[in-house]
Coordinates of C-alpha atoms in Angstrom, one line a residue:
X671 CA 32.4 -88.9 5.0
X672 CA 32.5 -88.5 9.1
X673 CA 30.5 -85.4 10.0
X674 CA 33.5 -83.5 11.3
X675 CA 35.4 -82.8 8.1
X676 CA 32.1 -80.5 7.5
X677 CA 32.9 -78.6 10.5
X678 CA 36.1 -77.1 10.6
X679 CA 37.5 -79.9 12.9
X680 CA 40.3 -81.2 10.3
X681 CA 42.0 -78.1 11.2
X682 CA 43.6 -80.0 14.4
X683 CA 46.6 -81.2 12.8
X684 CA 47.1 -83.3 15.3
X685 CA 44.2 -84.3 17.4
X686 CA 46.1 -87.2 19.5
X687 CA 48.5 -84.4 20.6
X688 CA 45.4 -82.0 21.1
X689 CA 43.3 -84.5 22.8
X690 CA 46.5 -84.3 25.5
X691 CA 47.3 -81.0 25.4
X692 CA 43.9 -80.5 26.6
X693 CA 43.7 -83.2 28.8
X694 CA 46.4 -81.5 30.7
X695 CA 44.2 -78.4 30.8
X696 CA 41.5 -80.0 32.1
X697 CA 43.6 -81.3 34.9
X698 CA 44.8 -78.0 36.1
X699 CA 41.5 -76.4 35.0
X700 CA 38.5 -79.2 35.8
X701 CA 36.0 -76.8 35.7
X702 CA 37.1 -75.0 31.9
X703 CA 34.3 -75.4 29.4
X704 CA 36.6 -74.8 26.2
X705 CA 39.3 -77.0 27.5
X706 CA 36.3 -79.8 27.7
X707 CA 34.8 -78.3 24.4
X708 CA 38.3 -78.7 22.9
X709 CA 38.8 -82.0 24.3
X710 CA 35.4 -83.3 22.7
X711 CA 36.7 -81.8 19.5
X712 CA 40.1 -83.8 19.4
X713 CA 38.1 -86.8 20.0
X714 CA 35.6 -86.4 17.1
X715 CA 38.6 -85.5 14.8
X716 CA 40.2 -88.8 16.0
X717 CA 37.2 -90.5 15.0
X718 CA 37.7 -89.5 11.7
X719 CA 40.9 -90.3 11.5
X720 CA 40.7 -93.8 12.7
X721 CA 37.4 -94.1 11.4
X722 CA 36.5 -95.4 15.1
X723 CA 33.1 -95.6 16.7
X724 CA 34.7 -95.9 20.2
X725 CA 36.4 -93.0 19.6
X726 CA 32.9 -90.9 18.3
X727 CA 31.2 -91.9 21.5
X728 CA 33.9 -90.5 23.5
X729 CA 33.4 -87.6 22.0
X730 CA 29.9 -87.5 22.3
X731 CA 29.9 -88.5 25.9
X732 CA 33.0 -85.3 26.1
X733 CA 30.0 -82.6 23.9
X734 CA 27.5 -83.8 26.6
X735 CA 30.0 -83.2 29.5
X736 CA 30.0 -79.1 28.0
X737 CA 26.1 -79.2 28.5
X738 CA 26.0 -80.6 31.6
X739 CA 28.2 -78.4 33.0
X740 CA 26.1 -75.7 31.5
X741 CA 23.2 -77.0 33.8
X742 CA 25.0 -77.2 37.0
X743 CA 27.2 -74.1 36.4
X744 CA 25.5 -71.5 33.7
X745 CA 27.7 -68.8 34.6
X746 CA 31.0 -71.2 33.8
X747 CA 29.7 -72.1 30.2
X748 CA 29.1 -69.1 27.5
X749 CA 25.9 -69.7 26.0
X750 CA 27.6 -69.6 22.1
X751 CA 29.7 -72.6 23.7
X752 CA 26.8 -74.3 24.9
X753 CA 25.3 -73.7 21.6
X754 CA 28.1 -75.1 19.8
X755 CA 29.2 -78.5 21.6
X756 CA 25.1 -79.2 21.9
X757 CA 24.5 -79.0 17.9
X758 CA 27.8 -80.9 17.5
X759 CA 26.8 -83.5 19.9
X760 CA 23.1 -83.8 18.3
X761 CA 24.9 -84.3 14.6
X762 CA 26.9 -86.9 16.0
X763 CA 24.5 -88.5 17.6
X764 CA 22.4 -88.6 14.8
X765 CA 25.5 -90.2 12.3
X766 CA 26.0 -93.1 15.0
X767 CA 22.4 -93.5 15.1
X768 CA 21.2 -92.5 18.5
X769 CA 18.3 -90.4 17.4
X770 CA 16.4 -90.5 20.8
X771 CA 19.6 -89.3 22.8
X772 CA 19.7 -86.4 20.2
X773 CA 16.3 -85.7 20.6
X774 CA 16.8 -85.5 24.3
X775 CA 19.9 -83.3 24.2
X776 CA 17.5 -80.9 21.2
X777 CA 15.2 -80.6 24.3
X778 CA 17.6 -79.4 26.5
X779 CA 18.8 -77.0 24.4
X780 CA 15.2 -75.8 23.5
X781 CA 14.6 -75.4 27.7
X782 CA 17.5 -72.6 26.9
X783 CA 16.7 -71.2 23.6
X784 CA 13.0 -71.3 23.2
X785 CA 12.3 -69.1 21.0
X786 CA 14.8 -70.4 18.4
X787 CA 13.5 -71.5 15.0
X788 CA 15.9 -73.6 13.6
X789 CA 16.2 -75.7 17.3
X790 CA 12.9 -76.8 16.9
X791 CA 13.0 -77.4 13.0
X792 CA 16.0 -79.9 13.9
X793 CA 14.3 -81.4 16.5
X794 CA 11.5 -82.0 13.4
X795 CA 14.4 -83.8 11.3
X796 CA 15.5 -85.8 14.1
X797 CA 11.8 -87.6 15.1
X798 CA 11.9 -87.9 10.9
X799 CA 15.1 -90.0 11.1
X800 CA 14.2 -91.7 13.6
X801 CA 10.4 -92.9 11.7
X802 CA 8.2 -91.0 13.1
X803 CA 6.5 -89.0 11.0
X804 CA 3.7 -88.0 13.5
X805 CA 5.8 -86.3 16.1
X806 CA 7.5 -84.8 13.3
X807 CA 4.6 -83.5 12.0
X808 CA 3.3 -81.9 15.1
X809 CA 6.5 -80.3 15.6
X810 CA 6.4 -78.3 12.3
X811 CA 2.7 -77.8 13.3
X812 CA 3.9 -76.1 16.2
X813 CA 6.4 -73.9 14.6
X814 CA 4.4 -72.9 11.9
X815 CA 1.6 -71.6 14.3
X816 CA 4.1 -69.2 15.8
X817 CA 6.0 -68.7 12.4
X818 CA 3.6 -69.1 9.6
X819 CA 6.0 -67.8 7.0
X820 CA 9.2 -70.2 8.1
X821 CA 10.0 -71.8 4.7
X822 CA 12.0 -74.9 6.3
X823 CA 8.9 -76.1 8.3
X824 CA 6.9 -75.5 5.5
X825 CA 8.3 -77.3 3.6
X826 CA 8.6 -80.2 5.7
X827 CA 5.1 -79.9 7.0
X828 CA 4.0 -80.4 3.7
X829 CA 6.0 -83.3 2.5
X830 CA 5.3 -85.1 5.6
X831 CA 1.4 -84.5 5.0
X832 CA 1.6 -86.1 1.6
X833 CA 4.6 -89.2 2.2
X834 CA 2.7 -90.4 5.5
X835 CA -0.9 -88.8 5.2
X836 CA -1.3 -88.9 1.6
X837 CA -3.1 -85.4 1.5
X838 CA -1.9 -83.9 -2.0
X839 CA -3.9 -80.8 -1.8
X840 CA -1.9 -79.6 2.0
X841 CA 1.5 -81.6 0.3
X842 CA 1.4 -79.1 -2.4
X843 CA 0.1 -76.0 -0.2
X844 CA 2.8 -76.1 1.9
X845 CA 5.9 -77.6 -0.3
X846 CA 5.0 -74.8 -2.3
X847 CA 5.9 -72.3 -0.1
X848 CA 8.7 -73.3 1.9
X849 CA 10.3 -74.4 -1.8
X850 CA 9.5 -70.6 -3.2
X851 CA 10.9 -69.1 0.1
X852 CA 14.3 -70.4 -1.0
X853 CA 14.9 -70.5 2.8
X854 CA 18.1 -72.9 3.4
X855 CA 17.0 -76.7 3.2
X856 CA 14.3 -76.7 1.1
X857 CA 15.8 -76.8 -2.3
X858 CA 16.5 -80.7 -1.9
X859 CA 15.4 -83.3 -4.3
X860 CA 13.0 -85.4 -2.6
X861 CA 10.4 -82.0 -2.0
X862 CA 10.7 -81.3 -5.8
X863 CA 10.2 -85.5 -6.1
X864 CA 7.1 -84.8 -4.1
X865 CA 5.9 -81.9 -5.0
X866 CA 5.9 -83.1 -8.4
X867 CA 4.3 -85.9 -7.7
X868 CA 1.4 -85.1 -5.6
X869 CA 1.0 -82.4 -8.5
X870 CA 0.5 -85.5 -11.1
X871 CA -1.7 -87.4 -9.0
X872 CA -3.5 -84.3 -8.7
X873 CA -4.1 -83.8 -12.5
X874 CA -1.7 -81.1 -12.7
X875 CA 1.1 -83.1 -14.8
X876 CA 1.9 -79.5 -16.6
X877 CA 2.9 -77.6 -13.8
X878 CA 4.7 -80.8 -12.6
X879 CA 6.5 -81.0 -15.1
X880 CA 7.9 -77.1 -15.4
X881 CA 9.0 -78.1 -11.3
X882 CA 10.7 -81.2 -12.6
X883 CA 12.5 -78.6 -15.5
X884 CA 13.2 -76.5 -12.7
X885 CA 15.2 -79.5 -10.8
X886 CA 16.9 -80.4 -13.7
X887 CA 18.4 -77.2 -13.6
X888 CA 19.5 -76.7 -10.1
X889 CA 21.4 -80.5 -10.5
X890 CA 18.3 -82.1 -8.4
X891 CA 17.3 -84.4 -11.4
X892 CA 19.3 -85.9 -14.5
X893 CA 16.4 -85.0 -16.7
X894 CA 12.4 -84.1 -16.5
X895 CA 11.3 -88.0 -16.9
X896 CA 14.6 -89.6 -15.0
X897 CA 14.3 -88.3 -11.4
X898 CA 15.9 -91.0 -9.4
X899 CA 17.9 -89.3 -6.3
X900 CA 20.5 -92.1 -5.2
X901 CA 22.9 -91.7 -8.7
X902 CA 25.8 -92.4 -10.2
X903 CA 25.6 -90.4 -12.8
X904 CA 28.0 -90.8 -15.3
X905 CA 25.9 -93.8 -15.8
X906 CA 24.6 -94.5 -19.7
X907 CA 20.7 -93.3 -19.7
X908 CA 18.3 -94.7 -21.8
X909 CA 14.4 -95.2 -21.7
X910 CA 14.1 -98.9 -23.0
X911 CA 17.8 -101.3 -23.5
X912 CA 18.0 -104.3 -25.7
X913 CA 19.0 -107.5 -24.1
X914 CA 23.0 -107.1 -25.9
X915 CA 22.9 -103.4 -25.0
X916 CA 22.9 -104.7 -21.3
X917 CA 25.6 -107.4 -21.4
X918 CA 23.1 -109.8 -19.8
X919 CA 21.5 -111.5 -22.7
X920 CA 23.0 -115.1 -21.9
X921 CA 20.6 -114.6 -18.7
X922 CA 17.6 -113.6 -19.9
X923 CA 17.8 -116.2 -22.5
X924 CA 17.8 -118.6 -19.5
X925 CA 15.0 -117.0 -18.2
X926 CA 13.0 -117.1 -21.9
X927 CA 13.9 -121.3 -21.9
X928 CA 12.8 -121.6 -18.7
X929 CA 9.5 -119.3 -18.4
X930 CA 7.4 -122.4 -18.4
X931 CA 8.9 -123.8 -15.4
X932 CA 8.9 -119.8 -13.7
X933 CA 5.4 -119.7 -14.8
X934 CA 4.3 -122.7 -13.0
X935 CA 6.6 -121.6 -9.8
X936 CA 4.8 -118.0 -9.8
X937 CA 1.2 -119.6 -10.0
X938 CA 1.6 -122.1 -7.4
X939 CA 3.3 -119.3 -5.6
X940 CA -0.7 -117.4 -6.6
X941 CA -2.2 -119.9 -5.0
X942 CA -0.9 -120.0 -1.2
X943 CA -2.8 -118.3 1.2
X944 CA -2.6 -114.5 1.9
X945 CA -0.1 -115.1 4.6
X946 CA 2.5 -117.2 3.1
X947 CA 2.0 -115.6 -0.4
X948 CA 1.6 -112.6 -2.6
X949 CA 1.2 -109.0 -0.6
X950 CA -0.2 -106.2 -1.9
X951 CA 1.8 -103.4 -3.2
X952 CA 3.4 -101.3 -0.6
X953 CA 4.7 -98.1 -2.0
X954 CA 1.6 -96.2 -2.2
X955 CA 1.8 -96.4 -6.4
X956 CA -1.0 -98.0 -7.0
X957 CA -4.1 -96.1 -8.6
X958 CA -6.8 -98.1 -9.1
X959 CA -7.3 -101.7 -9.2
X960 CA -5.0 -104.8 -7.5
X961 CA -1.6 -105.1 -7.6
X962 CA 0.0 -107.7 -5.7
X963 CA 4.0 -109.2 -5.1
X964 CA 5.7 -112.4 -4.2
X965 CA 9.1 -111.4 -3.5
X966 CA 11.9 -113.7 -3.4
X967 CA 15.8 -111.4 -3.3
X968 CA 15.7 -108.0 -1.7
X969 CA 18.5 -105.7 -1.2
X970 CA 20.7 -108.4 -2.5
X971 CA 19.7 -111.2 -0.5
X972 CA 17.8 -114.2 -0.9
X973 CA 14.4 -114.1 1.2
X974 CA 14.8 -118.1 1.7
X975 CA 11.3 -118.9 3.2
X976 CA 10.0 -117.5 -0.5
X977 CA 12.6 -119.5 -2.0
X978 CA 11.4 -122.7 -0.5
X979 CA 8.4 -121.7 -3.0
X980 CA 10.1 -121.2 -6.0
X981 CA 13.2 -123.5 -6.2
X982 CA 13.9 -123.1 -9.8
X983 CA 13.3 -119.5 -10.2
X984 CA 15.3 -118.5 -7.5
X985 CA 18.1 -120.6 -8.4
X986 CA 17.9 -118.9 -12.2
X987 CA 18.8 -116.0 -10.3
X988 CA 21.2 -117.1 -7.8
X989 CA 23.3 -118.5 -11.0
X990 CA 24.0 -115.0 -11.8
X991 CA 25.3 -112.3 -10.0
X992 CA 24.1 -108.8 -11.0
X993 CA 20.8 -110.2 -10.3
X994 CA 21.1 -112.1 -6.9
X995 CA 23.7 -109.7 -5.8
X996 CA 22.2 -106.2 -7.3
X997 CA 21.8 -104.8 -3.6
X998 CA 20.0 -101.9 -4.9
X999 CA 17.1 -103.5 -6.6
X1000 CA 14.2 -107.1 -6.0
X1001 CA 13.3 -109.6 -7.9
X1002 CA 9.2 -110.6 -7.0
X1003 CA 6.6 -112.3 -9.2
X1004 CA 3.9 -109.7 -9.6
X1005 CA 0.3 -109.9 -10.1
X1006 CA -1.6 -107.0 -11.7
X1007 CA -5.7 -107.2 -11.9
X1008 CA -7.6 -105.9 -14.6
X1009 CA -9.1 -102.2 -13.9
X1010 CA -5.3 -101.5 -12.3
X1011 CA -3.9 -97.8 -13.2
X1012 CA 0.2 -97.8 -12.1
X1013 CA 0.5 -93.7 -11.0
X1014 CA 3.4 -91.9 -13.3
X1015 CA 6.6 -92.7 -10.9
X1016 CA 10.3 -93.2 -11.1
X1017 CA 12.6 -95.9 -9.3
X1018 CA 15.5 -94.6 -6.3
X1019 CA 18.4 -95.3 -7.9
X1020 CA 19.6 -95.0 -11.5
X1021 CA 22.3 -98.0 -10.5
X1022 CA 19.8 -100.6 -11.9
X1023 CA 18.1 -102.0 -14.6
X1024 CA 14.8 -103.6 -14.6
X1025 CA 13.9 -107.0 -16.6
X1026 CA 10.1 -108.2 -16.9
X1027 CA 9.5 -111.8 -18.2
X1028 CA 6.2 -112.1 -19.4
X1029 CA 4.1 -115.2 -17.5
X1030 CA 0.8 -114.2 -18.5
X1031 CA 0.1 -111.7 -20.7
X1032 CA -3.7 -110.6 -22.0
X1033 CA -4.6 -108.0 -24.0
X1034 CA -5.1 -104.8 -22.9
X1035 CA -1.9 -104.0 -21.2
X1036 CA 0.2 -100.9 -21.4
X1037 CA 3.4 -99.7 -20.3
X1038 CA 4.9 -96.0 -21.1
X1039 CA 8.7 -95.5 -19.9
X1040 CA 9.3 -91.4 -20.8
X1041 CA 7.7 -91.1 -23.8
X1042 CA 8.2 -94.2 -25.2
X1043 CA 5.7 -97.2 -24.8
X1044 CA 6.1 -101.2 -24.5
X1045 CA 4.7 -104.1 -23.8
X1046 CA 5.0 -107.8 -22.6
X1047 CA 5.1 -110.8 -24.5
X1048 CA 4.8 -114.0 -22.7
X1049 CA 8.2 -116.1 -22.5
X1050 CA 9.8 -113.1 -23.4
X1051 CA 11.9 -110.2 -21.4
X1052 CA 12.0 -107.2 -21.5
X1053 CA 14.4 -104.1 -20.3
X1054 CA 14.7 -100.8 -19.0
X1055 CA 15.9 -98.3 -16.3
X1056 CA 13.3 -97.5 -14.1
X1057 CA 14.7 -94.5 -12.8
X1058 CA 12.9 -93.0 -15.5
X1059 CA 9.3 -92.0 -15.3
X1060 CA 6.8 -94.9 -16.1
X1061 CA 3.4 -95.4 -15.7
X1062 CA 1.1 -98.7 -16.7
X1063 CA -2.7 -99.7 -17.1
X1064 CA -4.3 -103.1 -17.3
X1065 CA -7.4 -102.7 -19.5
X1066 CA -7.7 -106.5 -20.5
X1067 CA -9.8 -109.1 -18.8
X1068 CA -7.7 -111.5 -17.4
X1069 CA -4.5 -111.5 -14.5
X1070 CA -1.2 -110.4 -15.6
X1071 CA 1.7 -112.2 -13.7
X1072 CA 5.5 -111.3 -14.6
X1073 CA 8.8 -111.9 -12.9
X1074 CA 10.4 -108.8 -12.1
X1075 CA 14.4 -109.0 -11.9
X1076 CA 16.6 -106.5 -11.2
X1077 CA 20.4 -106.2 -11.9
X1078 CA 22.8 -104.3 -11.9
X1079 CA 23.5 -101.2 -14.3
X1080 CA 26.2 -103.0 -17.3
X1081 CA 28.5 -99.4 -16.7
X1082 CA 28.7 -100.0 -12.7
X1083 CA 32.5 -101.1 -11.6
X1084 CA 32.5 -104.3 -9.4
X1085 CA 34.0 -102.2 -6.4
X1086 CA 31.2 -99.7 -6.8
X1087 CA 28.8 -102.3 -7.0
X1088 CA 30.4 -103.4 -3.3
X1089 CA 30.4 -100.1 -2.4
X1090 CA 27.3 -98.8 -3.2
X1091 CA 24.7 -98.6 -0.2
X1092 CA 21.0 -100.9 -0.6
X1093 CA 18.2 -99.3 -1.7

């Protein structure tokens, strides 16, 4: 949905006779604020309409007209007006992706309104769009020196603090507070996600799991062990699946008759050198131990230099669609070292299903999804939804190696499955 059906904008019923009607204004009236205000709003209705990004940069360029006029003739532009047409610009901004323009117009704006709260929390959001944690961080710093008690800087002070800085103890200080506060934007899904979290590593998995409750209740989570955010959630939910609960057993019993041959594929794959072969895991799951990937689809595509690799495996998958296509999951050989402790977590999206085939497979190797627990076998695959809480631990004495493929959840319609954005 474009940004202006939030904002009171589809009231034009016409914006192409609007964007006129003003225009005319504007030609009588050069120097009219509202007439350029109204212009910039008939443009960004327009966009919506024709879903055009031309058109959303007019109106951009038409909010950012309002402000300069502000600068070089304050007393011709009210300050709500200038208020207005600068948030709307930012927003826009930020949907077509030009985050450092918006944070340029936020510190504009800010020159104007210092002393406005909410100015500089946005500006926070904005340098967090754009991946930069740091300068987000120092902006919530900032705000939080001069307004300890704000809950929506809390709140994002302290889950920047534990996603980028891994400190638990200030994550949960300060997502704590801004989540109690209740303050608007801080009962979203990813703080209780992290605040949950950093609770669990933190040997609190009681109080974790009343805050998971909690989100279940306010519609943040489908349930206290499946807390994936990106849902469709009519979707079938179950811990562990069968291969014929899944549709999918014909594949999988390709991979099972071919695990030798995948086997051989994922060791030689072992073998290359650091560069050209496994990396370690990235997501910041990993307890204890080693825990390395050799990943060969992402998102839905092949990742062909990998490929070159592993020629049979990855044309296994490339046989079968809700695997090579499933744009919301991987498929990676993984290694896993003994001593290795997997931290409790939950996948993104509940749109998948995850398949392990068992390559090598010691003793000593658990796997808890909920409350239920499982295993590997090797040559053999097995399923389940990972948007579910799992945790796993490698107390044996040798490497485990599995190929992980993900596919797409059985209940998922093929245009959703087109529609649906990668995770």
């Amino acid at each position: 949905m474009h940004p202006t059906s939030t904002l009171g904008l589809t009231s034009l019923p016409n914006p192409g006779k609007a964007l006129n009607s003003f225009g005319a204004l504007l030609h009588r009236v050069p120097q009219s604020a509202r007439a350029l205000y109204g212009r910039a709003c008939s443009l960004d209705r327009l966009a919506e309409v024709e879903r055009s990004n031309s058109r959303l940069e007019q109106a951009i360029a038409t909010y950012r007209s309002v402000i300069d006029m502000a600068d070089e003739h304050p007393d011709q532009v009210p300050l709500p007006l200038l208020r207005l047409a600068a948030e709307k610009c930012i927003e826009r901004m930020r949907f077509r992706g030009f985050m450092g323009k918006a944070v340029r117009v936020q510190q504009r704006l800010l020159q104007r309104f210092p002393d406005d709260i909410s100015l500089r929390n946005q500006m926070g959001v904005t340098f967090l769009l754009m991946n930069q944690p740091a300068a987000a961080k120092d902006v919530f710093k900032e705000v939080l020196e001069k307004w300890p008690e704000d809950g929506f800087a809390q709140v994002h002070y302290g889950f920047v603090l534990k996603t980028t800085y891994n400190n638990n103890t200030g994550g949960i200080e300060y997502m704590q507070k801004g989540i109690s506060s209740g303050a608007e934007g801080t009962q979203d899904g990813r703080f209780y996600f992290h605040l949950g979290d950093a609770l669990q590593r933190e040997g609190k998995t009681e109080e974790a799991y009343k805050l998971y409750d909690i989100g279940v209740e306010k519609g943040l989570f489908l349930s206290r062990y499946q807390r994936s955010l990106y849902n469709v959630d009519r979707l079938r939910s179950q811990p562990l699946w069968s291969q014929e609960e899944t549709s999918y057993q014909e594949f999988f019993r390709k991979l099972e008759q071919n695990w030798l041959i995948i086997r051989k594929e994922g060791l030689e794959a072992l073998a290359l050198p650091p560069q050209d072969g496994f990396r370690p895991e990235a997501e910041n799951l990993q307890d204890t131990g080693d825990w390395k990937q050799y990943e060969i689809f992402s998102r839905g595509r092949k990742i062909t230099a990998n490929c070159v690799k592993t020629p049979q495996t990855c044309a296994l998958v490339e046989s079968f669609k809700p695997a090579a296509g499933c744009k919301r999951g991987q498929v990676k050989f993984s290694v896993m070292y003994p001593g290795t402790h997997v931290h409790a977590h939950t996948g993104p999206t509940n749109c998948r299903l995850r398949a392990h085939l068992g390559l090598l497979v010691p003793e000593g190797l658990h796997l808890r999804v909920g409350e239920t627990n499982q295993s590997w076998a090797e040559g053999r695959v097995i399923v389940f939804d990972d948007s579910w809480e799992h945790e796993v631990w490698h107390e044996g004495d040798s490497p485990r190696l599995i190929l992980i493929v993900d596919v797409w959840h059985p209940e998922l319609t093929e245009e959703e499955r087109l529609s649906l954005s990668p995770i």
